Structure formats: C-alpha cells, structure tokens
CSV table of C-alpha atoms and ligand atoms in Angstrom, one decimal:
chain,number,residue,atom,x,y,z
Z,1,MET,CA,129.1,104.6,123.2
Z,2,HIS,CA,127.9,101.5,124.5
Z,3,PHE,CA,124.5,99.1,124.2
Z,4,SER,CA,124.4,99.6,128.0
Z,5,ASP,CA,124.2,103.3,127.7
Z,6,LEU,CA,120.9,103.0,125.8
Z,7,GLY,CA,118.2,101.8,128.8
Z,8,ILE,CA,118.1,98.2,126.9
Z,9,ALA,CA,117.1,95.3,129.6
Z,10,PRO,CA,120.3,93.8,130.9
Z,11,THR,CA,118.7,90.5,130.1
Z,12,ILE,CA,118.8,91.6,126.2
Z,13,LEU,CA,122.3,93.1,126.3
Z,14,ARG,CA,123.9,89.9,127.3
Z,15,ALA,CA,122.3,88.4,123.9
Z,16,LEU,CA,123.8,91.2,121.9
Z,17,GLU,CA,127.2,90.3,123.7
Z,18,THR,CA,126.6,86.5,122.2
Z,19,ALA,CA,125.8,88.0,118.5
Z,20,GLY,CA,129.0,89.5,118.7
Z,21,TYR,CA,127.5,93.6,118.5
Z,22,THR,CA,130.2,95.7,120.4
Z,23,SER,CA,128.5,98.9,119.7
Z,24,PRO,CA,125.4,100.6,118.7
Z,25,THR,CA,125.3,101.5,114.9
Z,26,GLY,CA,124.3,105.4,114.1
Z,27,VAL,CA,120.3,104.4,114.1
Z,28,GLN,CA,120.4,102.3,116.9
Z,29,ALA,CA,122.2,105.0,119.2
Z,30,GLU,CA,119.4,107.3,118.1
Z,31,ALA,CA,116.4,105.3,117.9
Z,32,ILE,CA,116.8,103.0,120.7
Z,33,PRO,CA,116.7,105.6,123.9
Z,34,ALA,CA,113.9,107.4,122.4
Z,35,ALA,CA,111.9,104.6,121.7
Z,36,ILE,CA,112.7,103.4,125.0
Z,37,ALA,CA,111.2,106.7,126.5
Z,38,GLY,CA,108.2,105.5,124.7
Z,39,ARG,CA,108.4,108.5,121.7
Z,40,ASP,CA,106.9,107.7,118.4
Z,41,LEU,CA,109.5,107.3,115.5
Z,42,LEU,CA,110.2,108.3,111.9
Z,43,VAL,CA,113.4,106.8,110.8
Z,44,SER,CA,114.7,107.3,107.3
Z,45,ALA,CA,117.6,104.5,107.1
Z,46,GLN,CA,118.5,101.9,104.8
Z,47,THR,CA,119.0,98.3,105.0
Z,48,GLY,CA,122.4,97.5,106.5
Z,49,SER,CA,122.0,100.0,108.8
Z,50,GLY,CA,121.0,98.1,111.9
Z,51,LYS,CA,117.6,99.4,111.9
Z,52,THR,CA,115.8,95.9,112.5
Z,53,ALA,CA,117.9,96.0,116.3
Z,54,ALA,CA,116.7,99.8,116.5
Z,55,PHE,CA,113.1,99.0,116.7
Z,56,LEU,CA,113.8,95.4,118.2
Z,57,LEU,CA,115.6,95.8,121.3
Z,58,PRO,CA,113.0,98.7,122.2
Z,59,ALA,CA,110.3,96.4,121.5
Z,60,LEU,CA,112.0,93.4,123.4
Z,61,THR,CA,113.0,96.0,126.6
Z,62,LYS,CA,109.3,96.4,126.7
Z,63,LEU,CA,108.4,92.9,126.8
Z,64,SER,CA,111.1,92.2,129.2
Z,65,GLU,CA,108.3,93.6,131.9
Z,66,ARG,CA,105.1,92.2,132.6
Z,67,SER,CA,102.2,93.5,130.8
Z,68,THR,CA,99.5,95.3,132.7
Z,69,GLY,CA,96.9,94.8,129.8
Z,70,LYS,CA,94.4,92.6,130.0
Z,71,GLY,CA,93.9,89.6,127.2
Z,72,GLN,CA,96.3,87.7,125.4
Z,73,GLY,CA,97.0,89.6,121.9
Z,74,PRO,CA,100.4,90.8,120.8
Z,75,ARG,CA,101.9,93.6,122.7
Z,76,VAL,CA,104.1,94.3,119.4
Z,77,LEU,CA,103.3,94.2,116.1
Z,78,VAL,CA,105.7,94.4,113.2
Z,79,LEU,CA,104.9,94.9,109.7
Z,80,CYS,CA,107.1,94.2,106.9
Z,81,PRO,CA,106.8,93.9,102.9
Z,82,THR,CA,107.7,90.6,102.5
Z,83,ARG,CA,107.8,87.2,103.7
Z,84,GLU,CA,111.6,86.8,104.0
Z,85,LEU,CA,111.9,90.0,105.9
Z,86,ALA,CA,109.4,89.2,108.0
Z,87,GLN,CA,111.0,85.9,108.9
Z,88,GLN,CA,114.4,87.6,109.3
Z,89,VAL,CA,112.7,90.0,111.6
Z,90,GLU,CA,111.4,87.0,113.8
Z,91,LYS,CA,114.9,85.2,113.6
Z,92,ASN,CA,116.5,88.4,115.1
Z,93,ALA,CA,113.7,88.8,117.6
Z,94,LEU,CA,114.6,85.1,118.8
Z,95,GLU,CA,118.2,85.9,119.0
Z,96,TYR,CA,118.2,89.4,120.9
Z,97,GLY,CA,115.2,88.0,123.0
Z,98,LYS,CA,117.1,84.2,123.9
Z,99,ASP,CA,117.3,85.2,127.5
Z,100,LEU,CA,113.6,86.1,127.7
Z,101,ARG,CA,112.4,82.6,128.2
Z,102,TRP,CA,108.6,83.3,128.6
Z,103,LEU,CA,108.6,85.1,125.1
Z,104,LYS,CA,106.2,84.2,122.1
Z,105,THR,CA,106.3,85.3,118.9
Z,106,ALA,CA,104.8,84.0,115.8
Z,107,CYS,CA,105.2,85.1,111.8
Z,108,LEU,CA,102.3,85.4,109.9
Z,109,VAL,CA,103.3,85.3,106.4
Z,110,GLY,CA,101.4,84.0,103.3
Z,111,GLY,CA,102.4,80.7,101.6
Z,112,ALA,CA,102.6,79.3,105.3
Z,113,SER,CA,99.7,77.0,106.7
Z,114,PHE,CA,97.1,78.9,108.4
Z,115,GLY,CA,96.9,76.0,111.2
Z,116,PHE,CA,100.0,76.7,112.6
Z,117,GLN,CA,99.4,80.3,112.6
Z,118,THR,CA,95.9,79.9,114.1
Z,119,ARG,CA,97.2,77.6,116.9
Z,120,ALA,CA,100.1,80.3,117.8
Z,121,LEU,CA,97.3,82.9,117.8
Z,122,SER,CA,95.1,80.8,120.4
Z,123,ARG,CA,97.7,81.1,123.1
Z,124,PRO,CA,99.1,84.1,124.8
Z,125,ILE,CA,101.6,85.8,122.4
Z,126,ASP,CA,104.0,88.8,122.8
Z,127,LEU,CA,105.3,89.6,119.2
Z,128,ILE,CA,103.6,89.4,115.9
Z,129,VAL,CA,105.5,90.1,112.7
Z,130,ALA,CA,103.5,89.8,109.8
Z,131,THR,CA,103.0,91.0,105.8
Z,132,PRO,CA,99.8,92.9,105.6
Z,133,GLY,CA,97.8,90.5,103.8
Z,134,ARG,CA,98.4,87.6,105.8
Z,135,LEU,CA,97.2,89.6,109.0
Z,136,MET,CA,94.3,90.8,107.4
Z,137,ASP,CA,93.1,87.2,106.7
Z,138,HIS,CA,93.5,86.7,110.1
Z,139,MET,CA,92.1,89.9,111.4
Z,140,ARG,CA,89.0,88.9,109.1
Z,141,SER,CA,88.5,85.5,111.0
Z,142,GLY,CA,88.4,87.3,114.3
Z,143,ARG,CA,91.9,85.8,116.0
Z,144,ILE,CA,93.4,88.8,116.9
Z,145,ASP,CA,92.8,90.7,119.6
Z,146,PHE,CA,95.0,94.1,119.5
Z,147,SER,CA,93.5,95.1,122.9
Z,148,ARG,CA,97.0,95.0,124.9
Z,149,LEU,CA,99.1,96.0,121.5
Z,150,GLU,CA,101.7,98.7,123.0
Z,151,MET,CA,103.9,99.1,119.8
Z,152,LEU,CA,103.4,99.2,116.4
Z,153,VAL,CA,106.3,99.0,114.1
Z,154,LEU,CA,106.4,99.4,110.2
Z,155,ASP,CA,109.6,98.3,108.5
Z,156,GLU,CA,110.3,99.5,105.2
Z,157,ALA,CA,107.2,101.3,105.0
Z,158,ASP,CA,107.6,102.9,101.3
Z,159,ARG,CA,107.9,99.1,100.2
Z,160,MET,CA,105.1,98.4,101.4
Z,161,LEU,CA,103.0,101.3,100.0
Z,162,ASP,CA,104.7,100.3,96.5
Z,163,MET,CA,103.6,96.9,96.7
Z,164,GLY,CA,100.0,98.2,97.1
Z,165,PHE,CA,99.6,97.5,100.9
Z,166,ILE,CA,98.5,101.0,101.9
Z,167,GLU,CA,94.5,99.9,102.5
Z,168,ASP,CA,95.6,97.4,104.4
Z,169,ILE,CA,97.6,99.3,106.7
Z,170,GLU,CA,95.3,101.9,107.3
Z,171,THR,CA,92.7,99.2,108.3
Z,172,ILE,CA,95.4,97.2,110.6
Z,173,VAL,CA,96.4,100.8,112.1
Z,174,LYS,CA,92.8,101.8,112.8
Z,175,ALA,CA,92.2,98.4,114.3
Z,176,THR,CA,95.2,99.0,117.3
Z,177,PRO,CA,94.7,101.2,120.3
Z,178,ALA,CA,95.0,104.9,119.8
Z,179,GLU,CA,97.6,105.0,122.5
Z,180,ARG,CA,100.0,102.6,121.1
Z,181,GLN,CA,103.6,103.9,120.3
Z,182,THR,CA,104.2,103.8,116.7
Z,183,VAL,CA,107.5,103.3,115.0
Z,184,LEU,CA,108.1,103.4,111.2
Z,185,PHE,CA,111.3,102.8,109.4
Z,186,SER,CA,111.5,103.7,105.9
Z,187,ALA,CA,114.4,104.5,103.0
Z,188,THR,CA,112.4,107.7,102.4
Z,189,LEU,CA,109.9,109.8,104.7
Z,190,ASP,CA,108.8,111.7,101.9
Z,191,GLY,CA,105.5,112.0,99.6
Z,192,THR,CA,102.9,109.5,100.2
Z,193,VAL,CA,104.9,107.7,103.2
Z,194,GLY,CA,105.8,110.9,105.2
Z,195,ARG,CA,101.7,111.9,104.8
Z,196,MET,CA,100.9,108.5,106.1
Z,197,ALA,CA,103.2,108.8,108.9
Z,198,GLU,CA,102.3,112.0,110.0
Z,199,LYS,CA,98.5,110.4,110.3
Z,200,MET,CA,99.5,107.6,112.5
Z,201,THR,CA,101.8,109.2,114.9
Z,202,ARG,CA,101.9,111.8,117.6
Z,203,GLU,CA,105.1,114.2,117.6
Z,204,PRO,CA,107.1,112.1,116.2
Z,205,LEU,CA,110.8,112.4,116.8
Z,206,ARG,CA,112.5,112.2,113.1
Z,207,ILE,CA,115.8,110.5,112.7
Z,208,GLU,CA,117.5,110.4,109.1
Z,209,ILE,CA,120.4,108.3,108.4
Z,210,ALA,CA,122.7,109.0,106.0
Z,211,ARG,CA,122.6,106.3,103.6
Z,212,SER,CA,126.4,106.0,103.9
Z,213,GLU,CA,126.4,105.1,107.6
Z,214,THR,CA,125.9,101.4,107.5
Z,215,SER,CA,126.8,98.5,109.9
Z,216,GLY,CA,128.3,96.7,107.3
Z,217,GLY,CA,131.6,96.5,105.6
Z,218,THR,CA,132.4,98.4,102.4
Z,219,ILE,CA,130.9,97.5,99.3
Z,220,GLU,CA,132.7,98.1,96.1
Z,221,GLU,CA,130.8,98.9,93.3
Z,222,HIS,CA,131.3,98.5,89.8
Z,223,LEU,CA,129.2,99.7,86.3
Z,224,LEU,CA,130.0,97.5,83.1
Z,225,TYR,CA,128.1,98.2,79.9
Z,226,ALA,CA,127.3,95.7,77.6
Z,227,ASP,CA,126.0,95.6,73.7
Z,228,ASP,CA,122.8,93.3,74.4
Z,229,LEU,CA,121.8,90.2,76.3
Z,230,ASN,CA,124.7,88.2,74.7
Z,231,HIS,CA,127.1,90.4,75.7
Z,232,LYS,CA,125.9,90.2,79.3
Z,233,HIS,CA,126.0,86.7,79.5
Z,234,ARG,CA,129.6,86.8,78.7
Z,235,LEU,CA,130.6,89.8,80.9
Z,236,LEU,CA,128.5,87.3,83.8
Z,237,ASP,CA,130.7,83.9,82.6
Z,238,HIS,CA,133.6,86.2,83.1
Z,239,ILE,CA,133.1,87.8,86.4
Z,240,LEU,CA,131.8,84.0,88.0
Z,241,LYS,CA,135.2,82.7,86.9
Z,242,GLU,CA,137.1,85.3,87.5
Z,243,SER,CA,136.1,87.0,91.0
Z,244,GLY,CA,136.7,84.3,93.4
Z,245,PHE,CA,133.5,84.8,95.1
Z,246,ASP,CA,132.3,82.9,97.9
Z,247,GLN,CA,128.5,83.3,97.4
Z,248,CYS,CA,127.2,85.8,95.1
Z,249,VAL,CA,123.4,86.9,94.4
Z,250,ILE,CA,122.6,87.9,90.8
Z,251,PHE,CA,119.4,90.0,90.5
Z,252,SER,CA,117.1,89.4,87.5
Z,253,ALA,CA,114.2,91.7,86.6
Z,254,THR,CA,111.7,88.7,86.2
Z,255,LYS,CA,110.6,85.6,87.7
Z,256,SER,CA,111.1,83.7,84.5
Z,257,TYR,CA,114.3,85.0,83.6
Z,258,SER,CA,115.7,84.1,87.4
Z,259,GLU,CA,114.4,80.7,86.2
Z,260,GLU,CA,116.4,80.7,83.2
Z,261,LEU,CA,119.5,81.9,84.8
Z,262,ALA,CA,119.7,79.5,87.6
Z,263,ASP,CA,118.9,76.7,85.2
Z,264,LYS,CA,121.8,78.0,83.0
Z,265,LEU,CA,124.1,78.3,86.0
Z,266,SER,CA,123.4,74.9,86.8
Z,267,ASP,CA,124.4,73.5,83.8
Z,268,GLN,CA,127.6,75.3,84.1
Z,269,GLY,CA,128.1,73.4,87.1
Z,270,TYR,CA,127.6,75.8,89.4
Z,271,SER,CA,125.6,75.1,92.8
Z,272,ALA,CA,122.6,77.7,91.6
Z,273,ALA,CA,118.8,78.2,92.4
Z,274,CYS,CA,116.5,80.9,92.2
Z,275,LEU,CA,114.1,82.6,94.5
Z,276,HIS,CA,111.1,84.9,93.4
Z,277,GLY,CA,107.5,85.6,94.9
Z,278,ASP,CA,105.9,82.8,93.1
Z,279,MET,CA,107.6,80.1,94.4
Z,280,PRO,CA,105.8,78.1,97.3
Z,281,GLN,CA,106.9,79.3,100.8
Z,282,SER,CA,108.3,76.4,101.7
Z,283,TRP,CA,110.8,76.3,98.8
Z,284,ARG,CA,111.5,79.9,99.4
Z,285,ASN,CA,112.4,79.0,102.9
Z,286,ARG,CA,114.4,75.8,102.0
Z,287,THR,CA,116.4,77.7,99.5
Z,288,LEU,CA,117.6,80.7,102.1
Z,289,ASN,CA,118.6,77.8,104.4
Z,290,ASP,CA,120.5,76.1,101.8
Z,291,LEU,CA,121.9,79.7,100.9
Z,292,ARG,CA,122.6,80.3,104.8
Z,293,ARG,CA,124.4,76.7,105.1
Z,294,GLY,CA,126.3,77.5,102.0
Z,295,ARG,CA,124.8,74.6,100.0
Z,296,ILE,CA,123.6,77.1,97.6
Z,297,LYS,CA,126.7,79.5,96.1
Z,298,ILE,CA,124.6,81.4,93.5
Z,299,LEU,CA,121.3,82.5,93.9
Z,300,VAL,CA,119.2,84.3,91.4
Z,301,ALA,CA,116.7,86.4,92.7
Z,302,THR,CA,114.0,88.7,91.8
Z,303,ASP,CA,113.8,92.4,94.1
Z,304,VAL,CA,110.8,91.2,95.9
Z,305,ALA,CA,112.6,87.7,97.3
Z,306,ALA,CA,115.6,89.3,97.9
Z,307,ARG,CA,114.6,91.2,100.8
Z,308,GLY,CA,115.7,89.9,104.1
Z,309,ILE,CA,118.6,88.0,102.9
Z,310,ASP,CA,121.4,88.3,105.5
Z,311,VAL,CA,123.9,86.0,105.0
Z,312,PRO,CA,127.4,87.5,106.0
Z,313,THR,CA,128.9,85.0,103.6
Z,314,ILE,CA,127.6,86.7,100.5
Z,315,THR,CA,130.8,88.5,98.7
Z,316,HIS,CA,129.2,89.5,95.6
Z,317,VAL,CA,125.9,91.1,93.9
Z,318,VAL,CA,125.7,91.0,90.8
Z,319,ASN,CA,122.7,93.1,89.0
Z,320,PHE,CA,122.3,91.3,85.9
Z,321,ASP,CA,119.0,93.7,85.0
Z,322,LEU,CA,118.9,97.1,86.3
Z,323,PRO,CA,116.6,97.4,89.2
Z,324,LYS,CA,113.2,99.0,87.9
Z,325,GLN,CA,113.2,101.5,90.8
Z,326,ALA,CA,116.3,103.4,92.1
Z,327,GLU,CA,115.9,102.7,95.4
Z,328,ASP,CA,116.1,98.9,95.0
Z,329,TYR,CA,119.6,99.3,94.1
Z,330,VAL,CA,120.5,99.8,97.6
Z,331,HIS,CA,118.7,97.2,98.7
Z,332,ARG,CA,120.2,95.1,96.3
Z,333,ILE,CA,123.8,95.7,97.1
Z,334,GLY,CA,123.1,95.8,100.7
Z,335,ARG,CA,122.9,91.8,100.1
Z,336,THR,CA,126.7,92.0,100.7
Z,337,GLY,CA,129.2,93.8,102.8
Z,338,ARG,CA,126.9,92.1,105.5
Z,339,ALA,CA,128.2,91.9,109.1
Z,340,GLY,CA,131.3,94.0,109.0
Z,341,ARG,CA,132.7,92.1,105.8
Z,342,ASP,CA,133.6,93.7,102.6
Z,343,GLY,CA,131.6,93.1,99.2
Z,344,THR,CA,131.7,93.8,95.4
Z,345,ALA,CA,128.6,94.6,93.8
Z,346,ILE,CA,129.1,94.6,89.9
Z,347,THR,CA,126.0,96.2,87.6
Z,348,LEU,CA,125.7,95.3,83.9
Z,349,ALA,CA,123.7,97.7,82.0
Z,350,GLU,CA,122.7,97.5,78.4
Z,351,SER,CA,124.4,100.9,76.3
Z,352,LYS,CA,120.8,102.2,75.8
Z,353,GLU,CA,119.7,102.1,79.6
Z,354,SER,CA,122.1,104.4,80.4
Z,355,HIS,CA,119.5,106.7,81.5
Z,356,LYS,CA,118.2,104.3,84.0
Z,357,VAL,CA,121.9,104.4,85.2
Z,358,ARG,CA,121.7,108.0,85.7
Z,359,ARG,CA,118.3,107.6,87.7
Z,360,ILE,CA,120.0,105.6,90.0
Z,361,GLU,CA,123.1,107.9,90.3
Z,362,GLN,CA,120.9,110.7,91.1
Z,363,TYR,CA,119.0,108.8,93.5
Z,364,LEU,CA,122.2,107.4,95.2
Z,365,LYS,CA,123.6,111.4,94.7
Z,366,ARG,CA,127.4,109.8,93.5
Z,367,SER,CA,128.2,108.2,90.4
Z,368,ILE,CA,128.9,104.5,90.0
Z,369,THR,CA,132.4,103.7,88.8
Z,370,GLU,CA,132.3,102.4,85.2
Z,371,GLY,CA,134.4,99.7,84.4
Z,372,VAL,CA,135.4,97.6,81.6
Z,373,ILE,CA,136.9,93.9,81.3
Z,374,GLU,CA,139.7,94.0,78.8
Z,375,GLY,CA,138.9,92.5,75.4
Z,376,MET,CA,135.0,92.4,76.5
Z,377,GLU,CA,134.6,96.3,75.9
Z,378,PRO,CA,130.8,97.6,74.7
Z,379,THR,CA,131.2,98.3,71.0
Z,380,ARG,CA,128.3,101.1,71.2
Z,381,ARG,CA,128.5,103.9,73.5
Z,382,PRO,CA,125.7,104.5,76.0
Z,383,SER,CA,123.3,106.7,74.7
Z,384,LYS,CA,122.7,110.4,75.2
Z,385,GLY,CA,124.7,111.9,77.9
Z,386,GLY,CA,126.8,108.9,78.3
Z,387,PRO,CA,127.9,107.2,81.7
Z,388,ARG,CA,129.9,108.9,84.3
Z,389,ARG,CA,133.1,108.4,84.0
Z,390,GLY,CA,136.4,108.6,86.3
Z,391,GLY,CA,138.7,111.8,86.8
Z,392,ASN,CA,140.6,111.3,83.5
Z,393,GLY,CA,137.4,110.8,81.5
Z,394,LYS,CA,138.3,107.5,80.6
Z,395,PRO,CA,136.2,104.5,82.0
Z,396,GLY,CA,138.4,102.4,85.0
Z,397,GLY,CA,139.3,99.1,84.0
Z,398,TYR,CA,137.3,96.7,85.7
Z,399,GLY,CA,139.7,93.7,85.2
Z,400,ASN,CA,142.7,95.5,86.0
Z,401,GLN,CA,141.1,97.4,89.6
Z,402,ARG,CA,141.8,95.4,92.6
Z,403,ARG,CA,138.7,93.2,93.4
Z,404,PRO,CA,138.0,92.2,97.1
Z,405,GLY,CA,137.9,88.5,97.3
Z,406,SER,CA,139.7,88.3,94.3
Z,407,GLY,CA,143.1,87.1,96.2
Z,408,GLY,CA,140.9,84.0,96.9
Z,409,GLY,CA,141.9,80.5,95.6
Z,410,ASN,CA,139.9,80.4,92.9
Z,411,SER,CA,140.5,83.8,91.0
Z,412,ARG,CA,142.0,82.5,87.6
Z,413,GLY,CA,141.3,79.6,85.5
Z,414,GLY,CA,138.4,77.6,85.8
Z,415,TYR,CA,136.0,77.8,88.6
Z,416,GLN,CA,136.4,74.7,90.6
Z,417,GLY,CA,135.3,75.6,94.1
Z,418,ASN,CA,131.8,76.2,93.5
Z,419,ARG,CA,131.2,73.1,91.6
Z,420,GLY,CA,128.3,71.5,93.6
Z,421,PRO,CA,125.5,69.3,93.1
Z,422,ARG,CA,122.7,70.5,91.0
Z,423,SER,CA,120.2,71.9,92.9
Z,424,ASN,CA,116.8,70.8,93.0
Z,425,GLU,CA,115.4,74.4,93.3
Z,426,ARG,CA,115.8,74.4,89.3
Z,427,SER,CA,112.3,73.3,88.4
Z,428,ALA,CA,110.7,76.1,90.3
Z,429,PRO,CA,107.1,77.0,88.8
Z,430,ARG,CA,107.4,79.0,85.6
Z,431,SER,CA,106.1,82.4,86.0
Z,432,THR,CA,106.7,85.6,83.3
Z,433,SER,CA,105.5,88.2,85.6
Z,434,SER,CA,107.8,90.3,87.6
Z,435,GLN,CA,109.4,89.6,91.3
W,1,LIG,P1,119.8,95.6,109.1
W,1,LIG,O1,120.2,96.9,108.8
W,1,LIG,O2,118.8,95.6,110.4
W,1,LIG,O3,119.1,94.4,107.8
W,1,LIG,O4,121.2,95.2,109.9
W,1,LIG,C1,122.4,94.7,108.9
W,1,LIG,C2,123.2,93.7,109.6
W,1,LIG,O5,124.1,94.5,110.6
W,1,LIG,C3,122.9,92.4,110.1
W,1,LIG,O6,123.7,91.5,109.4
W,1,LIG,C4,122.9,92.7,111.9
W,1,LIG,O7,122.8,91.5,112.5
W,1,LIG,C5,123.8,93.7,111.4
W,1,LIG,N1,124.1,94.3,113.2
W,1,LIG,C6,122.9,95.0,113.4
W,1,LIG,N2,123.2,95.9,114.7
W,1,LIG,C7,124.8,95.5,114.6
W,1,LIG,C8,125.7,96.0,115.4
W,1,LIG,N3,125.6,97.3,116.5
W,1,LIG,N4,126.9,95.5,115.3
W,1,LIG,C9,127.2,95.0,114.4
W,1,LIG,N5,126.4,94.3,113.9
W,1,LIG,C10,125.3,94.7,113.4
C-alpha cells in the first residue's frame, strides 16, 4: 500500500517523501480514504500509531482546494487535550503542508500571548489547533467565526474528557456548522467518550487499531520492584549509569517531585530538566526545544506535560512513579521507540503497589516482564497476588538481559557522555499538585 493510493493531494505526497514516510500505517490506510470521502470517523488508536497524520493528511487534502464558504474563519479545527500536543499537531501540519504555500494555521493554547493569537484570528485562517480552554476564551470574545468550518477533529478525546473539558467541547461543537465532518480519535471508544462521539457524528465509520500496531520500533519493557523510595533512587542511579541511554524521559507523579528529581540529577552532573503543567508556557516550549536539540538528556515530566513529545532520540523511558491511569502507561512508554527506532521502558514500582501494576497489565491485556538488578533485589515480596513472572516462575534478571542501547559507548562505569551544563530549567516554579 502506498500513500498515493489513498487519495491524498499530490502536493502533500511530496512532503511525505521529504519526511521519510514510505508507507501508510494501519490507521492511516483505513482512516485517510474514508475521511477524504467525507465520512465521519470514530477511531480508537494509540499514540505512536501515526494517528496525527491520519487526520491531518485528509484535512490538508481538503485545504488544498479553495473554500466555497464565505468568511475567513477556520476550515479545519483540531481540539487537543494539552498544549504540547496541540503544538506538535500544528508542527506536523506545517511539515505535511509545506508545499501549500497559502496555508495559514494558528495554535491557540493557554500560557501563550493572546495578542499573537488574536492577530492570527483577524486574518483568513485555514486550520486551527487548540486546547478547549483557550479556544473558549477566544470564542467568548467573539473572535472566531466557524461559519465555513468543514472538519472538526477531536484528538485524544478520552483524555480531554478526563481533564474535565466535556462542557467546553459540547459548547464548541454546538458553535460549529451541523453539516461539518467530524473525526474523533481516542484510546478507547467505550463509556462517556462513546456516548459523546455518537451525539456529535453521523453514521460514523468505526476504526479500531490494535495497540500493537504502531509506526514505531520495538519497545522493550521491564518492571523492577523496589522496597521503598530510597531503593527506587538506587535503581534509577543504576539504570542511568548502565543503560547507555541517549535521551531519557523519567515520569514522576507530581509536579514538585519532577522538580526535585530534575534538581537531584542536575546535581549529579546530568543535563536534566523538568516539565509540568504549572510551568509558564514559554518555559515549557524552551525545554522541549532543548530536548529536541539534544541539549537536555534527561527530562523529568508529569503526565500532562508528556503528551506531544515526539523526539526520535529518546532511547529510554523510566516510570519512576506508576501512572495514575492505566492508559497513561501506553502514552508514557510511547515517548520512546519513535520513528521506527527501538526503545526501552523501565517501570519502577514499590512492592506494595503490585495491585496497580496488575491494573495496568489488565488494561494492556498482557504482562510486563518483571526483572531484577543483581545485588539490588527487593527484600519484600510484592503484596497479595504477586507480580507476573516469567515462564520458569522466577523473575527475569534485568541486569543480565540484553538491553537495546546498552551496546553504546557509555554502558559501563561512570556516565560521562551525558554530563553537560546544568540546566537553567531547574528553578521552575514550585508546586505540589500533580501534573
Ligand atoms: P503519532 O501516532 O501521530 O503520534 O505518530 C507517531 C510517530 O510516527 C511520529 O514520529 C510520526 O512522525 C511517525 N509517523 C507517522 N506516520 C508515519 C509513517 N507512515 N511512516 C513512518 N513514520 C510515521
């Protein structure tokens, strides 16, 4: 199957070649022709499946032809749960639409200047990517004209509902023309998301993409049990010294701990920074740019800030704290193994948290291989039910297993390669709430 079989405008096909995409992913092969034909879509697909291009390529194909509608408002609106994801989507739109010279886009997210966004809205605009809160602010001031809107995309709809955006989404949907095309992407189409999706679509085509069908390479997953926080820190030290990572994202449960951990790692000589939802947007953007350029080697992030991080050189993800919601596990580990490369995801859990691990495994419908690092085994057994074990009933030896990336130059001894200047990001505003 080739992209040219899917009905995508030739000007966009050229940009895909430049991006190095050779063939469509599963979700792209199914969603693109149907969306170009004008169908409403309900798609369950995970991050890493190529879902962004699955809605942007039909949207841009639409935009490659002139609008027959009056007015100068957006023809395509993409709603995203977080600022980083919205920015990533706009970046992808500009990449795939680079040969549509007239293409005008705007990214309307909180934390960014109103002036810049208002100026963008005062001119004809083709595509808006927005988080619901900031879009509502602009709508309340009467700055958005949806009269010529052709396509509405809800990206990571389940996440937007989790974040409490349901009323905003309903208001936004009501403000758009009833004859619009609606395309909804979500990790799950059950429950509240499914009911909301039914209300806002007409005879939608349902597409379900299995979790394993991602456009990325293989992600090797490990689970390490620890007795307590101290033990987790010792495991983390070992992983960072021995894994030979190029860039690593470490997930923490709270904003304050993400700062503390980034500080600690900076003190140890790593080029580390934190990323969470309370940091000023300009700061978040700068941190992400530094990560993309390789100036930051370790990013300590909360879940909300982690969405939209698409940096192919991230070789390792460490879940220092378990995610609160099982599906976040998938999003977190999807930060590695991007663009066809392999990656490693290591999850640390305290022995008393084995029930949380089991919840994640139930969601995944598979187990995560438990390992141990020699000499750093947990002394307490995980609570009732215990962890899943390998076929011989014993936990696998993480320390003895082959690890992608461990062949790299820094795999043993003092970690030299990632020593770098201390990051200024360390003194981000303090906060104790999560994300
Ligand atoms: P997404 O699921 O949209 O977050 O995309 C995951 C990653 O796959 C991103 O790095 C994309 O640039 C990349 N990608 C998307 N479609 C393709 C494709 N057809 N071939 C190769 N890489 C792709």
